[in-house]
Amino acid sequence: MTRNWTVVELAGEAIPGPYIGRSMPRREDPRLLTGHGKFVDDVILPNQAYAAILRSPHAHALIRGIDSSRAKAATGVLGVFVHADVKESINPITPTWRVADPLITERPVLADGRVRMVGEPVAFVVAETIQNAFDALELIDVAYDPLDAVVDEEEACKPGAPQLFSHIPDNRALLYKVDGGNYGKIADVADHIVRIRVVNNRVLPSPIEPRAVCASYEPFDDKLTVYTTSQMPHMHRRWIAENLNWPEHKLRVVANDVGGGFGCKMHFYPEELLCPFAAMKLGRPVKWTETRSESHSSTTHGRAHVEYVEMAVRKDGLVLGVKLDSFANVGAYLSNMAVGVPTFNCASQVTGPYKIDNFQARAHIVLTNTPPVDAYRGAGRPEATYIIERGMDAVADQLGLDRVEVRKLNFIKKDEFPYRPYDSPILLIEYGDYAGCLDDALRMIDYENWISKQKELRNKGRYIGIGFASYSHFTGAAPSSLMGLAGFDRGGWESAQVRVHSDGKVTLFSGSMATGHGHAITFAQIVADELQIPIEDVDVVQGDTDRVLAGNGSYNSRSVANGGSAAKICASNILAKAKTYAAEALDIPLSQLDYEAGIFRATGEESGETITFARVARFAALAHMKPEGITPGLDETYFYDPTSLLHPCGTHAAVVEVDIETGFVTVLDYVAVDDIGNVINPMIADGQLHGSVVQGIGQALYEHVQHDTAGQLLTGTLLDYALPKADQVCAIKSEFRVNPTSHNPLGAKGVGEAGCVPGPPTIVSAVCDALKPLGISHIDMPMTPPRIWTAIQHAVSNQGGST
Amino acid sequence: MIPAPFEYVEATNIDHAVRLLAEHGDAAKLLAGGHTLIPAMRLRLTAPELLIDIGRVAEMRGISQDIHGIRIGAATTHAEIADAPDIAKHFPIMVEAASVLADPLVRNKGTIGGSIANADPAADWTAVMLALDAQLEIRGISGERKVPVDRFFTGLFDTDLQPGEVLTAIIVPFLPSGAKSTYIKIRHPASGYAIVGVACVWRKEADVCETLRLGITGVGKKPYRAVHLEEKLKGQPFDAGVVERYAHLVTHDVEIGDDPFSTADYKRNIARVVVGRALARVNPSIQ
Amino acid sequence: MQEVQITVNGLDRSANVEPRELLVHFLRDRLRLTGTHVGCDTSQCGACAVNIDGKAAKSCTVLTVQANRSRVDTIESYAQGMRLDVVQKAFQAHHALQCGFCTPGMIIAVHEILRRTPDPTEENIRHGLHGNLCRCTGYQNIVESVKTAAAELRSKGNRDDAQLDRS
């Protein structure tokens, strides 16, 4: 079975609860399936103008001058803006996560006399039509003085490398340090030191909907509205307001349907300031829509680290200590969370599910002449998992031990929780049955059987590999106090407002933000169960800062855990208030009131007087008879600030076949065992997992952002950058192990990143296992056919043998 | 993105297209399916002043047959070729090629003539037509001429088409009885173009290889016939050992460069491997 | 400017367009049929798929003038009011969409697969989706929904019925 759910049939009549744990169909589907979605590029406002952006063709250059006179005179052009035109009105963009006090970059929204990457915006053109706007770009003359560029993160922090900013020596914005125990001391007494160098390759988040912004200004209301492709509309409202020196209460940010985000749509971009600026300046709505090729250099990239790993190991495979030197390429400017991802999210998380007491990590945050790198699905934990899982494979390989046994020896054991990795004052893992997940994954993939088949097929010249990776990672970004400690200019809470209308129907206003997650049904499942009312009576609203009062949006697998918990607690507060009105209506003491399935009655009196939830809602709305000290109406708001990060865990396993003559890899089977806590809607959780795994497979086998040494992007279109296609991946078998967290009232731990975290090391481990007979222990991602073939040639010539 | 402005004329027939081409010279480009040209225009890599649409010129569309072979109008789409019963019957290699060319939606619009005239070094029909020894029918202001396909590809995106000329049809002679053919392509994971594509036509007589034509795409600057390898294998009863020994000749004398995805060494290797597989497929006795 | 007459979703539409106007912009900006999306500029992603004279094609790589005198059917024509067609229903039942941006193109590509291969294998389906990128679903549930839709259509006997179901 690839699926363990059957969707609840929509039979046209009401579906009785409870709803949590059931595969309810999604509410967005009918409109999205029929072409009636409301994406930002679908917004067409009266009198709307269109924007296009002239971008730098150089990776590093001084701008001697810009002549936009021809463009300004061109057909349909309404305005051409360069840095001088906007500098008084738009503040530069700065990062919002400043862990460990890094040196900060200030990114001008239009280049200020210098460009530091290909694709950096230089001029912003607004015209009557999109055709006019693109035509005008060709009429702007920019005189550049090219400078030497640096692209590679290790080169960039060497002496003599081209410098991006005078206040950031060696292009190093931060050297982040994490220590626990004493690595140096344990390394001296260890039986072996295992050393590896691995690369977390640079990839593109690539939601299929490119970014878009549409801004309009109503002068008589003095109100600015910005439609943007956002995973966190309230944060975008704050940032737009701050950077335009504009008050938040006169700014509305709207994100209706968002066509995928995967992290890149939670960051903050120049276009999100330029469109509202131009809309106010020109008195016209202004829309900008990114083209796909443009997005390859104008939207944030992901990953992009080089890691040097040392593991101090006892001869039986016990890992006594780990040392990491990580070089993280963050591109030309520090984007939103760029500093936090390779540091807090990666370097400090490397020990994963393993008990490693001696830990020393150094992460170099390095600026280069490439587009900014920021959080992409998983954001640091895929990188950390890749580091430790490649490390565990290397330990097994170099010591001649079994990969399964090495992991089991090193796992944190079930009776050791809650567990503080390397005595960290910040990190505390609640629970994880790592060995159980590993055993389940091996059973599901039919490990023993494949091991014997593998031998058989090798004799026939076929190279089968079995790989797996275990992980424990954190989700649910919170609590707010930790965010503060970590230098993150953001709260960890989530808001919910439950409004009961006078007919008893309910609207949930949630600060989470679905970008394909299906919150409209999952959050309704939560609220309907809490209120014990039909799910049809609950609507969910997100994505509009004028309707939803506050929010932190969706990232870090936090929507259900934080936003869903907020909704649940808020609904329970509604019920508490409703009970006071019900008791008043039934004229009984509150303590004698029972509530079940939408009906209030006196305890134990099955045949007595009752009142429905809907009647209570009307009763409260009229407030003719108010309980003592109770306000009219049923409308509650709750800000839920979780007490802890959450720790999903699991093991994924894969079987691959490598064609050693061509280097092509076929993924034959892939299984996932994940403990994500309680599951609200199994269908949606499974879907999240599938997509996440395929992004992991993409990173392992196909996806690779490449720049030449001059900083020119070599993968500038989808003709060069390989997103996984349907015929390049296989079906995924998924099982959930349920160990609910006690940190939130839903017991949910988050699923969105559970695939891309263990995915890459699972695939790499499988390919390397297939090639082990040839003496290959590691190939860097993406494991493209030419790379695999080249590795085989080197291995064969080193062994002096033949394939 | 948006193409630069241009004028557009829908040609009514071939002569109309030829006249317009002659009139406008280099400023004009022919538009058939547009699936190579329009993306290039959207990225503003090219900006013709006039597009002459030959996509619906009746005499350039469709497949006909005489006793020597079949004639495919240059504006026939990949999907129409794949679906044509005459093609399936006589040239299964073309159905094979059409099924790995671009994607099903593009195949409904892209044309065989467009693909051949564009001479992309990694296109598919080029190799297949080389192996099938096709003739190309070309019309210009001074009349019509036929060019054997192996003389057509002159360089990187360069062909024997002269200014003002239109590729109007591809004429494919029937294969002798007993001939077998195949097309094997290794696709670039992003573009779907050939890293290498090998089209192979083979026939044996009295246990020796009597006919062998190998059309190769993807590896060099232009599609080509692997004549050095053909010469080694023809006239002998080749077996797996012989193929193994000589397969490397598939890239003999071919200039191959590195690209962001693969190295020249890799391309040489994969061409050697794929040609071996193609030969094994048409001649199972050498497996 | 060039005059075009195109039958879009059964309605005759005429307009004067610049030759460079892409069909997808004609549909989205002029006719406000915004269900057809633009996801790329190299005809890789398939989010812009529509039917032109009964065959699926990528409307970002077709000039509006090339579609002159053609019949164009967009995603907006597939359901009857609120009633989803067989493929759309299967997509919802199998959770074959998440963000929904690629979905209109996917639905059209799936109809193309079923038009060509009424009883497709998993391999047929995956190859048939080669020109349509989805970043959310990992394709698995899309593949499942194609199998379901195919079975449903076959059980109806022939594709005319399927068309009836669509119309």
PDB file of N, CA and C in Angstrom, chain A residues 533-578:
ATOM      1  N   ILE A 533     -19.262  20.761  16.476  1.00  0.00           N
ATOM      2  CA  ILE A 533     -20.279  21.219  15.530  1.00  0.00           C
ATOM      3  C   ILE A 533     -19.933  20.666  14.149  1.00  0.00           C
ATOM      4  N   PRO A 534     -20.884  20.667  13.213  1.00  0.00           N
ATOM      5  CA  PRO A 534     -20.581  20.139  11.870  1.00  0.00           C
ATOM      6  C   PRO A 534     -19.480  20.960  11.202  1.00  0.00           C
ATOM      7  N   ILE A 535     -18.611  20.266  10.487  1.00  0.00           N
ATOM      8  CA  ILE A 535     -17.465  20.939   9.871  1.00  0.00           C
ATOM      9  C   ILE A 535     -17.922  21.949   8.821  1.00  0.00           C
ATOM     10  N   GLU A 536     -19.096  21.712   8.240  1.00  0.00           N
ATOM     11  CA  GLU A 536     -19.623  22.655   7.244  1.00  0.00           C
ATOM     12  C   GLU A 536     -19.885  24.017   7.871  1.00  0.00           C
ATOM     13  N   ASP A 537     -20.000  24.047   9.195  1.00  0.00           N
ATOM     14  CA  ASP A 537     -20.313  25.299   9.886  1.00  0.00           C
ATOM     15  C   ASP A 537     -19.064  26.121  10.218  1.00  0.00           C
ATOM     16  N   VAL A 538     -17.892  25.607   9.791  1.00  0.00           N
ATOM     17  CA  VAL A 538     -16.649  26.312  10.137  1.00  0.00           C
ATOM     18  C   VAL A 538     -15.921  26.746   8.869  1.00  0.00           C
ATOM     19  N   ASP A 539     -15.658  28.017   8.766  1.00  0.00           N
ATOM     20  CA  ASP A 539     -14.854  28.552   7.664  1.00  0.00           C
ATOM     21  C   ASP A 539     -13.510  29.012   8.207  1.00  0.00           C
ATOM     22  N   VAL A 540     -12.521  28.995   7.337  1.00  0.00           N
ATOM     23  CA  VAL A 540     -11.178  29.404   7.752  1.00  0.00           C
ATOM     24  C   VAL A 540     -10.724  30.556   6.862  1.00  0.00           C
ATOM     25  N   VAL A 541     -10.264  31.615   7.484  1.00  0.00           N
ATOM     26  CA  VAL A 541      -9.766  32.778   6.745  1.00  0.00           C
ATOM     27  C   VAL A 541      -8.297  32.987   7.084  1.00  0.00           C
ATOM     28  N   GLN A 542      -7.494  33.155   6.030  1.00  0.00           N
ATOM     29  CA  GLN A 542      -6.079  33.485   6.199  1.00  0.00           C
ATOM     30  C   GLN A 542      -5.701  34.480   5.106  1.00  0.00           C
ATOM     31  N   GLY A 543      -4.533  35.032   5.196  1.00  0.00           N
ATOM     32  CA  GLY A 543      -3.936  35.706   4.047  1.00  0.00           C
ATOM     33  C   GLY A 543      -4.416  37.114   3.779  1.00  0.00           C
ATOM     34  N   ASP A 544      -4.984  37.784   4.769  1.00  0.00           N
ATOM     35  CA  ASP A 544      -5.404  39.167   4.548  1.00  0.00           C
ATOM     36  C   ASP A 544      -5.226  39.894   5.878  1.00  0.00           C
ATOM     37  N   THR A 545      -4.309  40.834   5.897  1.00  0.00           N
ATOM     38  CA  THR A 545      -3.997  41.479   7.182  1.00  0.00           C
ATOM     39  C   THR A 545      -5.127  42.369   7.672  1.00  0.00           C
ATOM     40  N   ASP A 546      -6.084  42.706   6.806  1.00  0.00           N
ATOM     41  CA  ASP A 546      -7.239  43.466   7.280  1.00  0.00           C
ATOM     42  C   ASP A 546      -8.300  42.571   7.899  1.00  0.00           C
ATOM     43  N   ARG A 547      -8.221  41.291   7.665  1.00  0.00           N
ATOM     44  CA  ARG A 547      -9.207  40.376   8.236  1.00  0.00           C
ATOM     45  C   ARG A 547      -8.612  39.590   9.395  1.00  0.00           C
ATOM     46  N   VAL A 548      -7.364  39.174   9.247  1.00  0.00           N
ATOM     47  CA  VAL A 548      -6.703  38.392  10.292  1.00  0.00           C
ATOM     48  C   VAL A 548      -5.851  39.355  11.105  1.00  0.00           C
ATOM     49  N   LEU A 549      -5.997  39.326  12.420  1.00  0.00           N
ATOM     50  CA  LEU A 549      -5.401  40.432  13.169  1.00  0.00           C
ATOM     51  C   LEU A 549      -3.893  40.351  13.281  1.00  0.00           C
ATOM     52  N   ALA A 550      -3.317  39.167  13.355  1.00  0.00           N
ATOM     53  CA  ALA A 550      -1.877  39.053  13.516  1.00  0.00           C
ATOM     54  C   ALA A 550      -1.455  37.662  13.083  1.00  0.00           C
ATOM     55  N   GLY A 551      -0.178  37.524  12.802  1.00  0.00           N
ATOM     56  CA  GLY A 551       0.257  36.188  12.432  1.00  0.00           C
ATOM     57  C   GLY A 551       1.733  36.126  12.127  1.00  0.00           C
ATOM     58  N   ASN A 552       2.262  34.913  12.200  1.00  0.00           N
ATOM     59  CA  ASN A 552       3.656  34.685  11.843  1.00  0.00           C
ATOM     60  C   ASN A 552       3.799  33.811  10.608  1.00  0.00           C
ATOM     61  N   GLY A 553       2.681  33.363  10.068  1.00  0.00           N
ATOM     62  CA  GLY A 553       2.735  32.662   8.800  1.00  0.00           C
ATOM     63  C   GLY A 553       3.252  31.248   8.896  1.00  0.00           C
ATOM     64  N   SER A 554       3.551  30.679   7.735  1.00  0.00           N
ATOM     65  CA  SER A 554       3.877  29.266   7.670  1.00  0.00           C
ATOM     66  C   SER A 554       5.315  29.038   7.228  1.00  0.00           C
ATOM     67  N   TYR A 555       6.048  28.369   8.097  1.00  0.00           N
ATOM     68  CA  TYR A 555       7.415  27.929   7.823  1.00  0.00           C
ATOM     69  C   TYR A 555       7.782  26.965   8.941  1.00  0.00           C
ATOM     70  N   ASN A 556       8.894  26.254   8.771  1.00  0.00           N
ATOM     71  CA  ASN A 556       9.399  25.385   9.835  1.00  0.00           C
ATOM     72  C   ASN A 556       8.338  24.378  10.316  1.00  0.00           C
ATOM     73  N   SER A 557       7.524  23.872   9.393  1.00  0.00           N
ATOM     74  CA  SER A 557       6.500  22.858   9.719  1.00  0.00           C
ATOM     75  C   SER A 557       5.693  23.274  10.938  1.00  0.00           C
ATOM     76  N   ARG A 558       5.347  24.576  11.016  1.00  0.00           N
ATOM     77  CA  ARG A 558       4.755  25.078  12.249  1.00  0.00           C
ATOM     78  C   ARG A 558       3.246  25.302  12.168  1.00  0.00           C
ATOM     79  N   SER A 559       2.630  25.140  10.982  1.00  0.00           N
ATOM     80  CA  SER A 559       1.251  25.585  10.843  1.00  0.00           C
ATOM     81  C   SER A 559       0.295  24.850  11.776  1.00  0.00           C
ATOM     82  N   VAL A 560       0.262  23.529  11.675  1.00  0.00           N
ATOM     83  CA  VAL A 560      -0.676  22.788  12.514  1.00  0.00           C
ATOM     84  C   VAL A 560      -0.245  22.867  13.976  1.00  0.00           C
ATOM     85  N   ALA A 561       1.057  22.655  14.214  1.00  0.00           N
ATOM     86  CA  ALA A 561       1.539  22.620  15.597  1.00  0.00           C
ATOM     87  C   ALA A 561       1.252  23.942  16.306  1.00  0.00           C
ATOM     88  N   ASN A 562       1.563  25.054  15.680  1.00  0.00           N
ATOM     89  CA  ASN A 562       1.404  26.346  16.352  1.00  0.00           C
ATOM     90  C   ASN A 562       0.068  26.996  15.999  1.00  0.00           C
ATOM     91  N   GLY A 563      -0.213  27.128  14.702  1.00  0.00           N
ATOM     92  CA  GLY A 563      -1.461  27.768  14.284  1.00  0.00           C
ATOM     93  C   GLY A 563      -2.667  26.912  14.610  1.00  0.00           C
ATOM     94  N   GLY A 564      -2.542  25.609  14.422  1.00  0.00           N
ATOM     95  CA  GLY A 564      -3.634  24.687  14.734  1.00  0.00           C
ATOM     96  C   GLY A 564      -3.905  24.649  16.237  1.00  0.00           C
ATOM     97  N   SER A 565      -2.825  24.665  17.027  1.00  0.00           N
ATOM     98  CA  SER A 565      -3.008  24.667  18.481  1.00  0.00           C
ATOM     99  C   SER A 565      -3.662  25.969  18.931  1.00  0.00           C
ATOM    100  N   ALA A 566      -3.262  27.080  18.323  1.00  0.00           N
ATOM    101  CA  ALA A 566      -3.893  28.361  18.649  1.00  0.00           C
ATOM    102  C   ALA A 566      -5.393  28.279  18.387  1.00  0.00           C
ATOM    103  N   ALA A 567      -5.752  27.687  17.250  1.00  0.00           N
ATOM    104  CA  ALA A 567      -7.167  27.575  16.889  1.00  0.00           C
ATOM    105  C   ALA A 567      -7.914  26.696  17.889  1.00  0.00           C
ATOM    106  N   LYS A 568      -7.260  25.607  18.289  1.00  0.00           N
ATOM    107  CA  LYS A 568      -7.912  24.684  19.232  1.00  0.00           C
ATOM    108  C   LYS A 568      -8.152  25.362  20.581  1.00  0.00           C
ATOM    109  N   ILE A 569      -7.145  26.034  21.086  1.00  0.00           N
ATOM    110  CA  ILE A 569      -7.296  26.677  22.397  1.00  0.00           C
ATOM    111  C   ILE A 569      -8.325  27.801  22.311  1.00  0.00           C
ATOM    112  N   CYS A 570      -8.275  28.536  21.219  1.00  0.00           N
ATOM    113  CA  CYS A 570      -9.215  29.643  21.044  1.00  0.00           C
ATOM    114  C   CYS A 570     -10.649  29.106  20.987  1.00  0.00           C
ATOM    115  N   ALA A 571     -10.842  27.997  20.277  1.00  0.00           N
ATOM    116  CA  ALA A 571     -12.185  27.405  20.194  1.00  0.00           C
ATOM    117  C   ALA A 571     -12.630  26.911  21.567  1.00  0.00           C
ATOM    118  N   SER A 572     -11.684  26.387  22.350  1.00  0.00           N
ATOM    119  CA  SER A 572     -12.082  25.914  23.679  1.00  0.00           C
ATOM    120  C   SER A 572     -12.457  27.106  24.562  1.00  0.00           C
ATOM    121  N   ASN A 573     -11.828  28.232  24.361  1.00  0.00           N
ATOM    122  CA  ASN A 573     -12.221  29.446  25.102  1.00  0.00           C
ATOM    123  C   ASN A 573     -13.620  29.908  24.694  1.00  0.00           C
ATOM    124  N   ILE A 574     -13.919  29.778  23.424  1.00  0.00           N
ATOM    125  CA  ILE A 574     -15.265  30.107  22.938  1.00  0.00           C
ATOM    126  C   ILE A 574     -16.291  29.219  23.641  1.00  0.00           C
ATOM    127  N   LEU A 575     -15.941  27.939  23.705  1.00  0.00           N
ATOM    128  CA  LEU A 575     -16.875  26.997  24.308  1.00  0.00           C
ATOM    129  C   LEU A 575     -17.102  27.341  25.780  1.00  0.00           C
ATOM    130  N   ALA A 576     -16.027  27.729  26.453  1.00  0.00           N
ATOM    131  CA  ALA A 576     -16.144  28.092  27.869  1.00  0.00           C
ATOM    132  C   ALA A 576     -17.113  29.261  28.021  1.00  0.00           C
ATOM    133  N   LYS A 577     -16.999  30.239  27.132  1.00  0.00           N
ATOM    134  CA  LYS A 577     -17.898  31.390  27.222  1.00  0.00           C
ATOM    135  C   LYS A 577     -19.328  30.991  26.835  1.00  0.00           C
ATOM    136  N   ALA A 578     -19.431  30.158  25.807  1.00  0.00           N
ATOM    137  CA  ALA A 578     -20.754  29.703  25.365  1.00  0.00           C
ATOM    138  C   ALA A 578     -21.470  28.987  26.507  1.00  0.00           C
TER     139      ALA A 578
END
